[in-house]
């Protein structure tokens, strides 16, 4: 890996961050908080929240098996994705390399930040070729994006492929594990300490059933986490989200039961969809959704909308032509979908 200083934008490396009231005083309990121009009435939301979410990170460290100082919390993973560009990529100069097709936000954030986005297409079975990824890199490539299990294709990227890319690249590798709870493969996040150039993304939005809290996680070396903390908005996670997330984390067994139920439903849906007359091909999935190539994606999508069933039409995504992406729902929702599709003529 290059020196971190050579990877970070010079203005960010030398940035003196905003110092908020809750940062300057973070000692023990005080009797009078007169430092932040808050209203003394209406507790608890009258006070600014902890800018570094220390209590929440303590819990996440235990549940996720990652040291506290290796954790960044963002307003959804989307904040962490945007911060990767703002910390590492000089607008109009640097570029990133990403597998394709994949999650759309990597490219949107590249466009917003005026950073060139180089796509390396997966093969017809959505396999990722590490050598082709590494061959797309040049001197101005700061970041490589990998998503596993991948969205919208659903497949795992093998550990060996990811390892080859991390070891073969001297910049930052971001590995998005938003769906790793649904996969049989071991998650990479426990190994961020072994890879100084790796950032792993997790989210409360999928397995943790809390999409509306907007809580995403980035796991990386303490040096990278410090850079994220320097650039983020001071109070990026509001108090109510921090409190509710703590409640969710106090019952990890509930999440395990949901994940088990969704995996069981997935095992039931895969053969049921494969038998439908509209099914041309069903792709293997390690996530909580199934990518299906159908006889007429636009027409079937519209037919389902008219019956109040919404799936994701991926017909216009490269390599996903003719495909719908179907999220695993409750047994009742899944059966409603299957019976609608059986009746499709
Ligand atoms: C859903 C999803 C996320 C989650 O984003 P949040 O902003 O945390 O809700 C992240 N990455 C991928 C690949 C996803 O599909």
Tab-separated table of C-alpha atoms and ligand atoms in Angstrom:
chain	number	residue	atom	x	y	z
A	1	UNK	CA	0.000	0.000	0.000
A	2	UNK	CA	1.120	3.567	-0.737
A	3	UNK	CA	1.647	5.898	2.199
A	4	UNK	CA	-1.762	6.987	3.450
A	5	UNK	CA	-0.717	10.615	2.969
A	6	UNK	CA	-0.113	9.945	-0.755
A	7	UNK	CA	-3.601	8.497	-1.153
A	8	UNK	CA	-5.539	11.237	0.661
A	9	UNK	CA	-6.464	14.535	-1.043
A	10	UNK	CA	-3.913	17.133	0.168
A	11	UNK	CA	-6.648	19.554	1.373
A	12	UNK	CA	-8.195	16.780	3.486
A	13	UNK	CA	-4.852	15.652	4.883
A	14	UNK	CA	-4.139	19.202	6.106
A	15	UNK	CA	-7.765	19.979	7.089
A	16	UNK	CA	-8.362	21.417	10.517
A	17	UNK	CA	-11.817	20.006	11.316
A	18	UNK	CA	-14.675	21.952	12.884
A	19	UNK	CA	-14.521	21.542	16.627
A	20	UNK	CA	-18.036	21.315	18.034
A	21	UNK	CA	-19.028	21.981	21.651
A	22	UNK	CA	-19.602	18.295	22.340
A	23	UNK	CA	-16.096	17.508	21.084
A	24	UNK	CA	-14.322	20.115	23.151
A	25	UNK	CA	-16.008	18.928	26.316
A	26	UNK	CA	-16.269	15.161	26.547
A	27	UNK	CA	-15.362	14.659	30.174
A	28	UNK	CA	-17.536	13.307	32.978
A	29	UNK	CA	-21.078	14.427	33.783
A	30	UNK	CA	-21.466	18.182	34.376
A	31	UNK	CA	-24.232	19.938	36.310
A	32	UNK	CA	-24.775	22.812	33.856
A	33	UNK	CA	-24.272	22.547	30.095
A	34	UNK	CA	-23.966	26.162	28.944
A	35	UNK	CA	-21.567	25.641	26.065
A	36	UNK	CA	-23.670	24.830	22.986
A	37	UNK	CA	-26.485	27.406	22.921
A	38	UNK	CA	-29.025	24.644	23.391
A	39	UNK	CA	-32.456	25.221	24.937
A	40	UNK	CA	-32.385	23.853	28.524
A	41	UNK	CA	-35.957	22.524	28.176
A	42	UNK	CA	-37.378	19.501	26.336
A	43	UNK	CA	-34.986	16.672	27.231
A	44	UNK	CA	-33.539	14.510	25.859
A	45	UNK	CA	-33.727	15.929	22.336
A	46	UNK	CA	-32.721	19.461	23.389
A	47	UNK	CA	-29.084	18.326	23.573
A	48	UNK	CA	-26.729	17.683	20.679
A	49	UNK	CA	-25.972	13.967	20.384
A	50	UNK	CA	-22.528	12.393	20.861
A	51	UNK	CA	-20.682	13.306	17.621
A	52	UNK	CA	-18.629	10.097	17.807
A	53	UNK	CA	-21.487	7.784	18.959
A	54	UNK	CA	-19.232	6.125	21.540
A	55	UNK	CA	-21.847	4.057	23.374
A	56	UNK	CA	-23.285	2.742	20.118
A	57	UNK	CA	-19.845	1.873	18.760
A	58	UNK	CA	-19.053	-0.073	21.950
A	59	UNK	CA	-22.084	-2.301	21.275
A	60	UNK	CA	-21.368	-2.631	17.575
A	61	UNK	CA	-17.768	-3.618	18.375
A	62	UNK	CA	-19.065	-6.551	20.428
A	63	UNK	CA	-21.782	-7.668	18.015
A	64	UNK	CA	-19.667	-7.283	14.863
A	65	UNK	CA	-16.331	-8.416	16.303
A	66	UNK	CA	-14.475	-5.272	15.187
A	67	UNK	CA	-12.504	-2.973	17.559
A	68	UNK	CA	-14.219	0.327	18.422
A	69	UNK	CA	-11.449	2.455	16.959
A	70	UNK	CA	-11.930	0.680	13.605
A	71	UNK	CA	-15.614	1.739	13.313
A	72	UNK	CA	-17.157	4.729	11.525
A	73	UNK	CA	-20.938	5.288	11.622
A	74	UNK	CA	-22.683	7.146	8.823
A	75	UNK	CA	-26.121	8.293	7.769
A	76	UNK	CA	-26.591	5.031	5.875
A	77	UNK	CA	-23.750	3.327	4.004
A	78	UNK	CA	-24.403	6.029	1.460
A	79	UNK	CA	-22.614	8.580	3.661
A	80	UNK	CA	-19.558	6.319	3.913
A	81	UNK	CA	-19.587	5.796	0.127
A	82	UNK	CA	-19.605	9.563	-0.453
A	83	UNK	CA	-16.865	10.104	2.161
A	84	UNK	CA	-14.582	7.659	0.349
A	85	UNK	CA	-14.631	10.015	-2.639
A	86	UNK	CA	-14.336	13.189	-0.588
A	87	UNK	CA	-11.382	11.859	1.406
A	88	UNK	CA	-9.359	10.106	-1.300
A	89	UNK	CA	-10.291	11.361	-4.787
A	90	UNK	CA	-9.212	14.673	-6.298
A	91	UNK	CA	-12.110	15.882	-8.488
A	92	UNK	CA	-11.281	15.909	-12.191
A	93	UNK	CA	-7.955	14.130	-11.583
A	94	UNK	CA	-8.335	10.780	-9.831
A	95	UNK	CA	-10.370	7.736	-10.852
A	96	UNK	CA	-11.851	4.611	-9.291
A	97	UNK	CA	-12.306	1.064	-10.634
A	98	UNK	CA	-15.484	-0.896	-9.932
A	99	UNK	CA	-17.006	-4.220	-10.884
A	100	UNK	CA	-20.150	-3.926	-13.021
A	101	UNK	CA	-23.042	-4.388	-12.696
A	102	UNK	CA	-23.176	-3.441	-9.011
A	103	UNK	CA	-24.809	-1.070	-6.520
A	104	UNK	CA	-25.645	2.208	-8.294
A	105	UNK	CA	-24.517	4.601	-5.559
A	106	UNK	CA	-20.800	4.049	-6.223
A	107	UNK	CA	-21.188	5.554	-9.689
A	108	UNK	CA	-23.628	8.325	-8.674
A	109	UNK	CA	-21.249	9.501	-5.933
A	110	UNK	CA	-18.334	9.371	-8.404
A	111	UNK	CA	-20.312	11.592	-10.789
A	112	UNK	CA	-21.268	14.024	-8.008
A	113	UNK	CA	-17.625	14.287	-6.932
A	114	UNK	CA	-16.377	14.573	-10.547
A	115	UNK	CA	-14.302	11.407	-10.275
A	116	UNK	CA	-13.898	9.118	-13.323
A	117	UNK	CA	-15.601	5.739	-12.771
A	118	UNK	CA	-14.034	2.779	-14.613
A	119	UNK	CA	-16.246	-0.286	-14.951
A	120	UNK	CA	-14.894	-3.814	-15.236
A	121	UNK	CA	-17.680	-6.087	-16.478
A	122	UNK	CA	-18.378	-9.375	-14.730
A	123	UNK	CA	-18.651	-12.469	-16.942
A	124	UNK	CA	-21.950	-14.087	-17.960
A	125	UNK	CA	-22.103	-15.949	-14.640
A	126	UNK	CA	-21.318	-12.693	-12.796
A	127	UNK	CA	-17.835	-13.876	-11.850
A	128	UNK	CA	-15.212	-11.227	-11.091
A	129	UNK	CA	-11.738	-11.534	-12.633
A	130	UNK	CA	-9.135	-10.119	-10.224
A	131	UNK	CA	-6.503	-9.678	-12.945
A	132	UNK	CA	-8.859	-7.649	-15.140
A	133	UNK	CA	-9.727	-5.418	-12.176
A	134	UNK	CA	-6.038	-4.831	-11.442
A	135	UNK	CA	-5.280	-4.212	-15.140
A	136	UNK	CA	-7.789	-1.317	-15.145
A	137	UNK	CA	-5.774	0.540	-12.495
A	138	UNK	CA	-3.420	3.425	-13.326
A	139	UNK	CA	-1.387	5.959	-11.288
A	140	UNK	CA	-4.499	8.032	-10.544
A	141	UNK	CA	-6.660	5.116	-9.356
A	142	UNK	CA	-7.362	5.693	-5.678
A	143	UNK	CA	-10.142	3.199	-4.969
A	144	UNK	CA	-11.421	-0.214	-6.111
A	145	UNK	CA	-15.090	-1.043	-5.371
A	146	UNK	CA	-16.192	-4.633	-4.696
A	147	UNK	CA	-19.633	-5.719	-3.496
A	148	UNK	CA	-20.145	-9.222	-2.056
A	149	UNK	CA	-22.765	-10.646	-2.098
A	150	UNK	CA	-23.267	-8.375	-5.085
A	151	UNK	CA	-26.337	-6.267	-5.779
A	152	UNK	CA	-28.226	-6.813	-8.106
A	153	UNK	CA	-26.724	-10.161	-9.121
A	154	UNK	CA	-26.873	-11.838	-5.671
A	155	UNK	CA	-23.700	-13.926	-5.953
A	156	UNK	CA	-20.737	-14.079	-3.566
A	157	UNK	CA	-17.340	-12.952	-4.796
A	158	UNK	CA	-14.905	-15.688	-3.670
A	159	UNK	CA	-12.533	-14.849	-0.853
A	160	UNK	CA	-9.511	-15.668	-3.006
A	161	UNK	CA	-10.515	-13.109	-5.674
A	162	UNK	CA	-11.021	-10.372	-3.086
A	163	UNK	CA	-7.740	-11.223	-1.383
A	164	UNK	CA	-5.860	-11.056	-4.702
A	165	UNK	CA	-7.274	-7.594	-5.402
A	166	UNK	CA	-6.519	-6.226	-1.929
A	167	UNK	CA	-2.936	-7.537	-2.047
A	168	UNK	CA	-2.375	-6.540	-5.674
A	169	UNK	CA	-3.493	-2.902	-5.358
A	170	UNK	CA	-1.560	-0.140	-3.593
A	171	UNK	CA	-4.634	2.071	-3.092
A	172	UNK	CA	-7.871	1.663	-1.131
A	173	UNK	CA	-10.208	-1.323	-1.627
A	174	UNK	CA	-13.812	-0.859	-0.481
A	175	UNK	CA	-15.681	-4.112	0.077
A	176	UNK	CA	-19.436	-3.637	0.549
A	177	UNK	CA	-20.817	-6.468	2.712
A	178	UNK	CA	-24.372	-5.105	3.005
A	179	UNK	CA	-25.740	-8.651	2.469
A	180	UNK	CA	-23.073	-10.775	4.176
A	181	UNK	CA	-25.519	-11.936	6.921
A	182	UNK	CA	-27.397	-13.923	4.269
A	183	UNK	CA	-24.267	-15.608	2.886
A	184	UNK	CA	-22.506	-18.791	4.003
A	185	UNK	CA	-19.085	-17.239	3.420
A	186	UNK	CA	-17.181	-15.752	6.313
A	187	UNK	CA	-17.369	-11.939	6.368
A	188	UNK	CA	-14.177	-9.945	5.714
A	189	UNK	CA	-14.948	-7.281	8.308
A	190	UNK	CA	-13.180	-9.191	11.096
A	191	UNK	CA	-9.936	-8.894	9.152
A	192	UNK	CA	-9.699	-5.127	8.606
A	193	UNK	CA	-6.746	-5.059	10.983
A	194	UNK	CA	-4.840	-7.434	8.698
A	195	UNK	CA	-5.379	-5.230	5.600
A	196	UNK	CA	-4.396	-1.553	6.058
A	197	UNK	CA	-5.901	-0.589	2.669
A	198	UNK	CA	-9.302	-2.271	3.193
A	199	UNK	CA	-12.585	-0.539	4.064
A	200	UNK	CA	-15.559	-2.867	4.724
A	201	UNK	CA	-19.109	-1.469	4.574
A	202	UNK	CA	-22.027	-2.849	6.611
A	203	UNK	CA	-25.530	-1.480	7.146
A	204	UNK	CA	-28.469	-1.693	9.549
A	205	UNK	CA	-30.785	-1.503	6.501
A	206	UNK	CA	-30.967	-5.178	5.465
A	207	UNK	CA	-30.502	-8.046	7.955
A	208	UNK	CA	-30.915	-5.616	10.865
A	209	UNK	CA	-34.326	-4.534	9.558
A	210	UNK	CA	-33.751	-0.825	10.259
A	211	UNK	CA	-33.537	0.901	6.876
A	212	UNK	CA	-35.328	4.003	8.127
A	213	UNK	CA	-32.812	4.626	10.924
A	214	UNK	CA	-30.206	5.432	8.242
A	215	UNK	CA	-27.271	3.777	9.919
A	216	UNK	CA	-24.317	2.488	7.941
A	217	UNK	CA	-20.944	1.276	9.155
A	218	UNK	CA	-17.442	1.446	7.742
A	219	UNK	CA	-14.757	-0.777	9.266
A	220	UNK	CA	-11.140	0.162	8.566
A	221	UNK	CA	-7.767	1.001	10.134
A	222	UNK	CA	-7.930	3.677	12.884
A	223	UNK	CA	-6.028	6.052	10.570
A	224	UNK	CA	-8.728	5.821	7.882
A	225	UNK	CA	-11.517	6.099	10.472
A	226	UNK	CA	-9.924	9.329	11.752
A	227	UNK	CA	-10.012	10.796	8.248
A	228	UNK	CA	-13.718	9.945	7.929
A	229	UNK	CA	-14.441	11.535	11.310
A	230	UNK	CA	-12.604	14.678	10.257
A	231	UNK	CA	-14.711	15.169	7.103
A	232	UNK	CA	-18.194	14.015	8.212
A	233	UNK	CA	-20.861	16.429	9.472
A	234	UNK	CA	-20.311	16.837	13.229
A	235	UNK	CA	-23.655	15.351	14.325
A	236	UNK	CA	-24.291	12.938	11.450
A	237	UNK	CA	-26.214	10.351	13.528
A	238	UNK	CA	-29.139	11.829	15.443
A	239	UNK	CA	-29.955	10.881	19.031
A	240	UNK	CA	-33.142	8.938	18.228
A	241	UNK	CA	-31.319	6.792	15.673
A	242	UNK	CA	-28.499	6.116	18.152
A	243	UNK	CA	-30.984	5.114	20.869
A	244	UNK	CA	-33.087	2.910	18.604
A	245	UNK	CA	-29.990	1.232	17.170
A	246	UNK	CA	-28.813	0.434	20.708
A	247	UNK	CA	-32.154	-1.242	21.369
A	248	UNK	CA	-31.837	-3.286	18.173
A	249	UNK	CA	-28.315	-4.352	19.106
A	250	UNK	CA	-29.457	-5.510	22.530
A	251	UNK	CA	-31.309	-8.397	20.864
A	252	UNK	CA	-29.043	-9.919	18.190
A	253	UNK	CA	-30.878	-13.248	18.487
A	254	UNK	CA	-34.000	-11.625	17.047
A	255	UNK	CA	-31.972	-10.626	13.989
A	256	UNK	CA	-30.574	-14.144	13.711
A	257	UNK	CA	-34.113	-15.532	13.698
A	258	UNK	CA	-35.187	-13.095	10.960
A	259	UNK	CA	-32.158	-14.003	8.864
A	260	UNK	CA	-32.850	-17.734	9.331
A	261	UNK	CA	-36.490	-17.224	8.317
A	262	UNK	CA	-35.518	-15.224	5.212
A	263	UNK	CA	-32.961	-17.867	4.196
A	264	UNK	CA	-35.580	-20.567	4.637
A	265	UNK	CA	-38.017	-18.623	2.455
A	266	UNK	CA	-35.271	-18.091	-0.105
A	267	UNK	CA	-34.693	-21.857	-0.259
A	268	UNK	CA	-38.406	-22.303	-0.912
A	269	UNK	CA	-38.677	-19.471	-3.495
A	270	UNK	CA	-35.734	-20.486	-5.712
A	271	UNK	CA	-37.234	-23.782	-6.970
A	272	UNK	CA	-40.754	-22.300	-7.033
A	273	UNK	CA	-39.644	-19.447	-9.305
A	274	UNK	CA	-37.526	-21.796	-11.439
A	275	UNK	CA	-40.677	-23.814	-12.246
A	276	UNK	CA	-42.682	-20.821	-13.476
A	277	UNK	CA	-43.348	-20.658	-17.238
A	278	UNK	CA	-42.073	-17.040	-17.272
A	279	UNK	CA	-38.666	-18.050	-15.839
A	280	UNK	CA	-35.802	-18.238	-18.341
A	281	UNK	CA	-32.966	-18.370	-15.837
A	282	UNK	CA	-32.587	-18.014	-12.099
A	283	UNK	CA	-29.193	-16.922	-10.807
A	284	UNK	CA	-27.647	-18.370	-7.630
A	285	UNK	CA	-28.067	-16.016	-4.682
A	286	UNK	CA	-26.349	-15.491	-1.327
A	287	UNK	CA	-28.447	-12.415	-0.487
A	288	UNK	CA	-32.058	-11.656	0.530
A	289	UNK	CA	-33.141	-11.261	-3.098
A	290	UNK	CA	-33.219	-13.312	-6.279
A	291	UNK	CA	-32.269	-12.156	-9.774
A	292	UNK	CA	-34.463	-13.845	-12.389
A	293	UNK	CA	-34.301	-13.631	-16.171
A	294	UNK	CA	-37.894	-13.712	-17.405
A	295	UNK	CA	-39.679	-13.924	-20.746
A	296	UNK	CA	-40.643	-10.219	-20.839
A	297	UNK	CA	-39.316	-8.137	-17.940
A	298	UNK	CA	-41.089	-4.835	-18.705
A	299	UNK	CA	-44.497	-6.467	-19.248
A	300	UNK	CA	-44.250	-8.701	-16.179
A	301	UNK	CA	-43.046	-5.811	-14.031
A	302	UNK	CA	-46.075	-3.743	-15.147
A	303	UNK	CA	-48.433	-6.700	-14.631
A	304	UNK	CA	-47.197	-7.071	-11.026
A	305	UNK	CA	-47.500	-3.319	-10.346
A	306	UNK	CA	-51.150	-3.490	-11.386
A	307	UNK	CA	-51.628	-6.214	-8.770
A	308	UNK	CA	-49.938	-4.137	-6.091
A	309	UNK	CA	-46.708	-6.175	-6.103
A	310	UNK	CA	-43.533	-4.183	-6.620
A	311	UNK	CA	-40.282	-5.834	-7.682
A	312	UNK	CA	-37.182	-4.179	-9.149
A	313	UNK	CA	-36.944	-4.062	-12.923
A	314	UNK	CA	-33.262	-4.488	-13.891
A	315	UNK	CA	-34.003	-4.855	-17.621
A	316	UNK	CA	-31.912	-1.804	-18.515
A	317	UNK	CA	-28.849	-2.753	-16.445
A	318	UNK	CA	-25.882	-4.073	-18.457
A	319	UNK	CA	-25.676	-7.919	-18.229
A	320	UNK	CA	-29.079	-7.974	-16.467
A	321	UNK	CA	-31.201	-7.511	-19.606
A	322	UNK	CA	-34.551	-9.258	-19.158
A	323	UNK	CA	-34.098	-9.536	-15.383
A	324	UNK	CA	-36.246	-8.732	-12.384
A	325	UNK	CA	-34.785	-8.532	-8.881
A	326	UNK	CA	-37.143	-9.975	-6.296
A	327	UNK	CA	-36.666	-9.324	-2.565
A	328	UNK	CA	-37.567	-12.168	-0.190
A	329	UNK	CA	-40.586	-11.015	1.831
A	330	UNK	CA	-42.864	-12.677	4.369
A	331	UNK	CA	-44.297	-16.096	3.420
A	332	UNK	CA	-47.621	-14.366	2.646
A	333	UNK	CA	-45.967	-11.789	0.348
A	334	UNK	CA	-43.910	-14.465	-1.399
A	335	UNK	CA	-46.970	-16.623	-2.011
A	336	UNK	CA	-48.876	-13.628	-3.345
A	337	UNK	CA	-46.043	-13.051	-5.827
A	338	UNK	CA	-45.882	-16.715	-6.873
A	339	UNK	CA	-49.614	-17.005	-7.462
A	340	UNK	CA	-49.660	-13.757	-9.499
A	341	UNK	CA	-46.762	-15.037	-11.630
A	342	UNK	CA	-48.459	-18.422	-12.129
A	343	UNK	CA	-51.494	-16.622	-13.526
A	344	UNK	CA	-49.465	-14.476	-15.921
A	345	UNK	CA	-50.351	-15.069	-19.577
B	1	LIG	C1	-28.984	-1.659	0.361
B	1	LIG	C2	-27.515	-1.510	0.147
B	1	LIG	C3	-26.766	-0.698	0.995
B	1	LIG	C4	-27.405	0.011	2.139
B	1	LIG	O1	-27.307	1.367	2.046
B	1	LIG	P1	-27.806	2.231	3.306
B	1	LIG	O2	-27.455	3.616	2.849
B	1	LIG	O3	-27.007	1.785	4.479
B	1	LIG	O4	-29.264	1.987	3.474
B	1	LIG	C5	-25.392	-0.628	0.807
B	1	LIG	N1	-24.799	-1.314	-0.181
B	1	LIG	C6	-25.482	-2.106	-1.003
B	1	LIG	C7	-24.775	-2.885	-2.038
B	1	LIG	C8	-26.867	-2.220	-0.883
B	1	LIG	O5	-27.546	-3.001	-1.736
